[in-house]
C-alpha angles and dihedrals in degrees: 000000000000143000113282120253130205093259087061095063096086091049091048090052091048092048096050097040094090089052090050090051089050088050091238093119129031114247120239134194116254091246089062090056092050091048090052101034091116089060093059132093119193133200117219131202117227089264092057096255113141109244101172145010141187138167138214115212120187112227102174140342094291104017132077134172129229106223136186096358107177144148126208111258095252090051100049117119090021099100098265094119091045092051092047093048091048090052092047090051090050090050090049092052090048089055091051097253117152100189137038125204129198135179108212152152088206095081096151091056094049094041088055087056095052102268120137133195114263136207131191130316101043092138130044117262093251091053090046089054090055096043094049087066092063116108090208113116091212091059089049089052090049090053091044092233117183093235091071097044098097090056098041104036110142096020119121122230109224135179137194128198107223 
């Protein structure tokens, strides 16, 4: 496991594409991956092939989001996702975050890691007023804003206290 580098972006895209086609993950433009490459951790096989990825995106002073958590098909159910999520949670704690959010269809996976479905009112009104100004789609998903509903319909919003 290591921080992602810019040469990894194409491999990350390739690895998550089947999950995007299955509508398990939301697709992103390549430029978005380059802009966020420093948020990503990747898992490598002994031969250097990327076998998993995941990102930590800070939303507010105490809240982060787990993004684009995926394992390559041949490496699913082998602990890659668990190891990446554990590392992302450690990174979140190191940054001083107290809660982690995710938007997912994989509710059993996240529930097994201590995440629970959330409703409204998870941030104070003054924080909501600040967050609603963000152009970031992930923040809009966190706030459950109507403008992201067509892309995220069916996903579950989950949160974990660290």
